[in-house]
C-alpha cells in the first residue's frame, strides 16, 4: 500500500534574474527540504490519530493522568517510548483533531481509529485516510498547520520543534516560561477574543448551537456541550482571579522600586510556594 504523503522529487527550476548557476544544487536541496517538511505534517497528523487511540486505551481522562497496567503515567509512557513530552504529544493530537474537522472520512472512521491502530483498517480504508490527510495537509508544513488551527501563534509561538530534553545537545533556543505560556494561551485567547469582537452575533449563535449536556460516555472532542464550557471557564476564572489577587498582593509587599522587578519577584515567590488552592477536578 502506498503511504507516501509527499514526493521528494525536486522540480526543474529555471534561472531567474539575480540567480546564479552556482546555487543550482542548493536550490534543489532547498526545494526538497520544504517537500519533506510538508510530508512530515501529514505523518504528524497520523501520529496524532494513533496517540489519541493510545491515550484512550491507557485510560487517561480529562484533567487527570491515570496509569496503565505497568503503573506508568501517560506522560512517562510517551517519554519512554517516543522520547517526546506530554506537551508535544498533545500538539500531535490537536493537529489530528484540527484536520479531522475538515475530513469526512476521518469522522466516519473515528470509532475504528480509536479502537485499533490505523494498520488494522482495510486496505481501502487506509488508502482513503492517507489520501484525505494528504489533501488536507498538501502544501503546508506542520508549523503552518498548527498556526492555521490555532495550536501555535503566528509569530514565535510554541511548536513541535520546541520539545527538548534537559542536558541534551540541541542547539535550538530554549523558551522562557513566559514564551511557553504565550505559546499555549496566546492563540487560544486570540481566537476567543477575535470571534466575540468580530462577530458577536455568530459568537452568540455558536454557543446556543451546542448541546446543553454531553451524552454519557462520549469524549469531549467533537462533543463539547454548554455545561463543558461552563465547567472549564469557571475553573479558569477561579485560577485566573486567584493568580491576579496573589500577584497584586505580593507586588504590593515588595520593596523593589521597578514594577517589572516587583512582578518577577512576586511570580518567583508564588511559583516556589505550594498553590493555596488545589486545581478543581
Short mmCIF file of C-alpha atoms in Angstrom, two decimals:
data_model
loop_
_atom_site.label_atom_id
_atom_site.label_comp_id
_atom_site.label_asym_id
_atom_site.label_seq_id
_atom_site.Cartn_x
_atom_site.Cartn_y
_atom_site.Cartn_z
CA UNK A 1 0.00 0.00 0.00
CA UNK A 2 1.35 3.41 -0.91
CA UNK A 3 1.63 5.63 2.16
CA UNK A 4 3.82 8.46 0.88
CA UNK A 5 2.25 11.80 1.71
CA UNK A 6 4.50 13.97 -0.44
CA UNK A 7 7.07 13.46 -3.17
CA UNK A 8 10.75 14.21 -2.75
CA UNK A 9 11.29 14.73 -6.47
CA UNK A 10 12.55 18.27 -6.94
CA UNK A 11 11.03 20.21 -9.83
CA UNK A 12 13.15 21.66 -12.60
CA UNK A 13 13.96 25.27 -11.81
CA UNK A 14 14.80 27.82 -14.47
CA UNK A 15 17.19 30.59 -13.54
CA UNK A 16 15.50 33.91 -12.87
CA UNK A 17 17.08 37.34 -12.74
CA UNK A 18 19.65 37.60 -9.97
CA UNK A 19 20.09 33.84 -9.56
CA UNK A 20 23.43 32.13 -10.13
CA UNK A 21 24.04 28.70 -11.62
CA UNK A 22 26.46 28.08 -8.74
CA UNK A 23 23.40 27.79 -6.44
CA UNK A 24 21.52 25.28 -8.64
CA UNK A 25 22.13 22.30 -6.37
CA UNK A 26 21.46 24.36 -3.23
CA UNK A 27 18.09 25.41 -4.69
CA UNK A 28 17.23 21.76 -5.35
CA UNK A 29 18.10 20.90 -1.75
CA UNK A 30 16.02 23.82 -0.51
CA UNK A 31 13.03 22.54 -2.51
CA UNK A 32 13.44 19.06 -1.06
CA UNK A 33 13.67 20.48 2.47
CA UNK A 34 10.25 22.08 2.08
CA UNK A 35 8.78 18.97 0.45
CA UNK A 36 9.96 16.88 3.38
CA UNK A 37 8.51 19.39 5.86
CA UNK A 38 5.18 19.17 4.04
CA UNK A 39 5.34 15.36 4.08
CA UNK A 40 6.15 15.47 7.79
CA UNK A 41 3.00 17.46 8.50
CA UNK A 42 0.90 14.61 7.12
CA UNK A 43 2.71 11.99 9.17
CA UNK A 44 2.32 14.17 12.27
CA UNK A 45 -1.44 14.09 11.73
CA UNK A 46 -1.30 10.29 11.50
CA UNK A 47 0.82 10.24 14.66
CA UNK A 48 -1.85 12.32 16.38
CA UNK A 49 -4.54 9.80 15.41
CA UNK A 50 -2.51 6.95 16.87
CA UNK A 51 -1.56 8.84 20.02
CA UNK A 52 -5.21 9.69 20.62
CA UNK A 53 -6.05 5.97 20.41
CA UNK A 54 -3.22 5.04 22.77
CA UNK A 55 -4.16 7.78 25.22
CA UNK A 56 -7.72 6.45 25.37
CA UNK A 57 -6.53 2.84 25.63
CA UNK A 58 -4.22 3.68 28.55
CA UNK A 59 -7.08 5.31 30.41
CA UNK A 60 -6.18 8.98 30.61
CA UNK A 61 -9.26 11.02 31.38
CA UNK A 62 -9.94 14.69 31.15
CA UNK A 63 -7.79 16.69 33.54
CA UNK A 64 -6.25 13.65 35.24
CA UNK A 65 -3.40 11.28 34.32
CA UNK A 66 -4.17 7.69 35.25
CA UNK A 67 -1.79 4.76 34.99
CA UNK A 68 -1.56 1.84 32.59
CA UNK A 69 -1.15 -1.79 33.53
CA UNK A 70 2.56 -1.24 34.17
CA UNK A 71 1.91 1.53 36.64
CA UNK A 72 3.39 4.19 34.35
CA UNK A 73 1.66 7.50 33.69
CA UNK A 74 0.80 8.63 30.15
CA UNK A 75 3.43 11.35 30.38
CA UNK A 76 6.13 8.86 31.38
CA UNK A 77 4.92 6.36 28.76
CA UNK A 78 5.26 8.70 25.77
CA UNK A 79 8.62 9.88 27.11
CA UNK A 80 9.91 6.32 27.45
CA UNK A 81 8.52 5.03 24.15
CA UNK A 82 8.82 8.03 21.85
CA UNK A 83 11.24 10.37 23.59
CA UNK A 84 8.73 13.24 23.46
CA UNK A 85 6.96 15.23 26.14
CA UNK A 86 3.27 15.14 27.01
CA UNK A 87 3.10 18.68 25.59
CA UNK A 88 4.37 17.54 22.19
CA UNK A 89 2.04 14.52 22.17
CA UNK A 90 -0.86 16.86 22.92
CA UNK A 91 0.06 19.02 19.91
CA UNK A 92 0.16 15.98 17.61
CA UNK A 93 -3.34 15.09 18.80
CA UNK A 94 -4.52 18.68 18.36
CA UNK A 95 -3.25 18.65 14.76
CA UNK A 96 -5.15 15.43 14.08
CA UNK A 97 -8.32 16.86 15.63
CA UNK A 98 -7.95 20.02 13.56
CA UNK A 99 -7.65 18.05 10.33
CA UNK A 100 -10.49 15.72 11.35
CA UNK A 101 -12.98 18.58 11.46
CA UNK A 102 -12.42 19.11 7.71
CA UNK A 103 -12.09 15.50 6.58
CA UNK A 104 -15.29 13.47 6.40
CA UNK A 105 -13.58 10.06 6.17
CA UNK A 106 -11.75 10.66 9.47
CA UNK A 107 -15.04 11.46 11.16
CA UNK A 108 -16.66 8.35 9.66
CA UNK A 109 -13.78 6.12 10.79
CA UNK A 110 -13.22 7.79 14.17
CA UNK A 111 -14.61 4.86 16.18
CA UNK A 112 -12.33 2.42 14.33
CA UNK A 113 -9.30 4.70 14.65
CA UNK A 114 -9.86 4.96 18.41
CA UNK A 115 -10.34 1.21 18.79
CA UNK A 116 -7.34 -0.12 16.84
CA UNK A 117 -4.19 1.05 15.00
CA UNK A 118 -4.52 2.51 11.52
CA UNK A 119 -2.88 -0.64 10.17
CA UNK A 120 -5.93 -2.66 11.28
CA UNK A 121 -8.19 -0.83 8.83
CA UNK A 122 -8.88 -2.42 5.48
CA UNK A 123 -6.50 -1.53 2.63
CA UNK A 124 -9.24 0.60 1.07
CA UNK A 125 -9.89 2.48 4.31
CA UNK A 126 -6.17 3.04 4.85
CA UNK A 127 -5.85 4.44 1.33
CA UNK A 128 -8.79 6.76 2.00
CA UNK A 129 -7.21 8.02 5.22
CA UNK A 130 -3.81 8.66 3.63
CA UNK A 131 -5.37 10.37 0.63
CA UNK A 132 -7.57 12.55 2.85
CA UNK A 133 -4.68 13.54 5.12
CA UNK A 134 -2.51 14.33 2.09
CA UNK A 135 -5.22 16.54 0.60
CA UNK A 136 -5.79 18.38 3.88
CA UNK A 137 -2.08 18.99 4.54
CA UNK A 138 -0.87 19.41 0.96
CA UNK A 139 1.43 22.38 0.60
CA UNK A 140 1.55 23.15 4.35
CA UNK A 141 4.29 22.49 6.86
CA UNK A 142 3.48 21.33 10.38
CA UNK A 143 4.11 24.83 11.73
CA UNK A 144 1.74 26.34 9.17
CA UNK A 145 -0.96 23.79 10.04
CA UNK A 146 -0.62 24.48 13.75
CA UNK A 147 -0.90 28.19 13.11
CA UNK A 148 -3.97 27.61 10.95
CA UNK A 149 -5.69 25.55 13.66
CA UNK A 150 -4.68 27.94 16.45
CA UNK A 151 -2.25 25.48 18.07
CA UNK A 152 0.68 27.86 17.59
CA UNK A 153 0.89 31.61 17.37
CA UNK A 154 1.73 33.14 14.01
CA UNK A 155 4.91 34.74 15.32
CA UNK A 156 7.36 32.85 17.51
CA UNK A 157 4.83 30.78 19.43
CA UNK A 158 5.30 27.23 20.61
CA UNK A 159 5.58 24.46 18.03
CA UNK A 160 6.58 20.81 17.84
CA UNK A 161 10.26 21.69 17.38
CA UNK A 162 10.31 23.14 20.89
CA UNK A 163 10.46 19.70 22.53
CA UNK A 164 13.88 19.43 24.19
CA UNK A 165 15.40 17.32 26.94
CA UNK A 166 17.45 18.86 29.71
CA UNK A 167 21.11 18.08 29.24
CA UNK A 168 20.64 17.36 25.55
CA UNK A 169 22.87 18.63 22.79
CA UNK A 170 20.18 20.56 20.91
CA UNK A 171 21.25 23.93 19.54
CA UNK A 172 17.68 25.22 19.41
CA UNK A 173 16.92 28.21 21.65
CA UNK A 174 15.19 27.34 24.92
CA UNK A 175 11.90 29.11 25.53
CA UNK A 176 11.38 31.11 28.69
CA UNK A 177 8.38 30.18 30.88
CA UNK A 178 6.58 33.30 29.62
CA UNK A 179 7.19 32.32 25.98
CA UNK A 180 5.81 28.86 26.70
CA UNK A 181 2.75 30.37 28.38
CA UNK A 182 2.21 32.75 25.47
CA UNK A 183 2.52 29.85 23.05
CA UNK A 184 -0.14 27.83 24.87
CA UNK A 185 -2.56 30.58 25.86
CA UNK A 186 -1.94 33.28 23.27
CA UNK A 187 -3.51 31.68 20.21
CA UNK A 188 -6.46 30.29 22.20
CA UNK A 189 -7.21 33.65 23.79
CA UNK A 190 -6.78 35.50 20.49
CA UNK A 191 -9.25 33.11 18.85
CA UNK A 192 -11.83 33.56 21.62
CA UNK A 193 -11.50 37.34 21.71
CA UNK A 194 -11.38 37.56 17.92
CA UNK A 195 -14.64 35.68 17.41
CA UNK A 196 -16.52 37.61 20.10
CA UNK A 197 -15.22 41.02 18.99
CA UNK A 198 -15.50 40.47 15.23
CA UNK A 199 -18.94 38.87 15.11
CA UNK A 200 -20.89 38.95 18.36
CA UNK A 201 -23.99 37.53 16.67
CA UNK A 202 -22.13 34.49 15.35
CA UNK A 203 -20.40 34.00 18.70
CA UNK A 204 -23.77 34.08 20.44
CA UNK A 205 -25.33 31.71 17.90
CA UNK A 206 -22.47 29.21 18.10
CA UNK A 207 -22.79 28.95 21.88
CA UNK A 208 -26.53 28.29 21.63
CA UNK A 209 -25.88 25.72 18.89
CA UNK A 210 -24.05 23.46 21.33
CA UNK A 211 -25.96 20.73 23.19
CA UNK A 212 -26.78 21.55 26.80
CA UNK A 213 -25.10 18.40 28.11
CA UNK A 214 -22.72 15.82 26.66
CA UNK A 215 -24.05 12.30 26.19
CA UNK A 216 -22.71 9.89 28.78
CA UNK A 217 -19.64 8.01 27.58
CA UNK A 218 -18.87 10.42 24.73
CA UNK A 219 -15.46 12.05 24.53
CA UNK A 220 -15.07 15.81 24.82
CA UNK A 221 -13.53 16.19 21.36
CA UNK A 222 -16.31 16.80 18.84
CA UNK A 223 -18.99 16.61 21.54
CA UNK A 224 -18.41 19.69 23.69
CA UNK A 225 -21.51 20.97 25.48
CA UNK A 226 -22.62 24.21 27.14
CA UNK A 227 -22.05 22.54 30.53
CA UNK A 228 -18.50 21.60 29.47
CA UNK A 229 -17.82 25.24 28.58
CA UNK A 230 -19.28 26.44 31.86
CA UNK A 231 -17.25 23.96 33.90
CA UNK A 232 -13.98 24.75 32.15
CA UNK A 233 -14.43 28.54 32.08
CA UNK A 234 -15.47 28.54 35.75
CA UNK A 235 -12.30 26.65 36.64
CA UNK A 236 -10.19 29.08 34.58
CA UNK A 237 -11.80 32.09 36.25
CA UNK A 238 -11.10 30.68 39.72
CA UNK A 239 -7.42 30.21 38.97
CA UNK A 240 -7.01 33.44 36.96
CA UNK A 241 -8.65 35.57 39.65
CA UNK A 242 -6.57 33.86 42.31
CA UNK A 243 -3.39 34.48 40.29
CA UNK A 244 -4.30 38.14 39.81
CA UNK A 245 -5.01 38.66 43.53
CA UNK A 246 -1.88 36.83 44.72
CA UNK A 247 0.37 38.66 42.25
CA UNK A 248 -1.07 42.06 43.24
CA UNK A 249 -0.65 41.30 46.96
CA UNK A 250 2.92 40.06 46.56
CA UNK A 251 3.88 43.05 44.40
CA UNK A 252 2.38 45.46 46.92
CA UNK A 253 4.50 43.89 49.68
CA UNK A 254 7.70 44.14 47.63
CA UNK A 255 10.20 46.86 48.44
CA UNK A 256 11.62 46.97 44.92
CA UNK A 257 11.03 50.20 43.01
CA UNK A 258 10.88 48.87 39.45
CA UNK A 259 7.42 47.50 38.57
CA UNK A 260 8.79 44.75 36.31
CA UNK A 261 11.22 43.64 39.02
CA UNK A 262 8.39 43.57 41.57
CA UNK A 263 6.33 41.40 39.24
CA UNK A 264 9.20 38.98 38.63
CA UNK A 265 9.94 38.75 42.37
CA UNK A 266 6.24 38.12 43.15
CA UNK A 267 5.95 35.45 40.46
CA UNK A 268 9.04 33.63 41.66
CA UNK A 269 7.86 33.53 45.28
CA UNK A 270 4.38 32.31 44.33
CA UNK A 271 5.61 29.58 41.96
CA UNK A 272 8.13 28.33 44.50
CA UNK A 273 5.39 28.01 47.12
CA UNK A 274 2.62 25.41 47.03
CA UNK A 275 -0.67 26.56 45.43
CA UNK A 276 -3.04 27.87 48.08
CA UNK A 277 -5.98 26.15 46.38
CA UNK A 278 -5.52 22.83 44.52
CA UNK A 279 -6.91 22.78 40.95
CA UNK A 280 -10.53 21.60 40.95
CA UNK A 281 -11.15 18.28 39.18
#
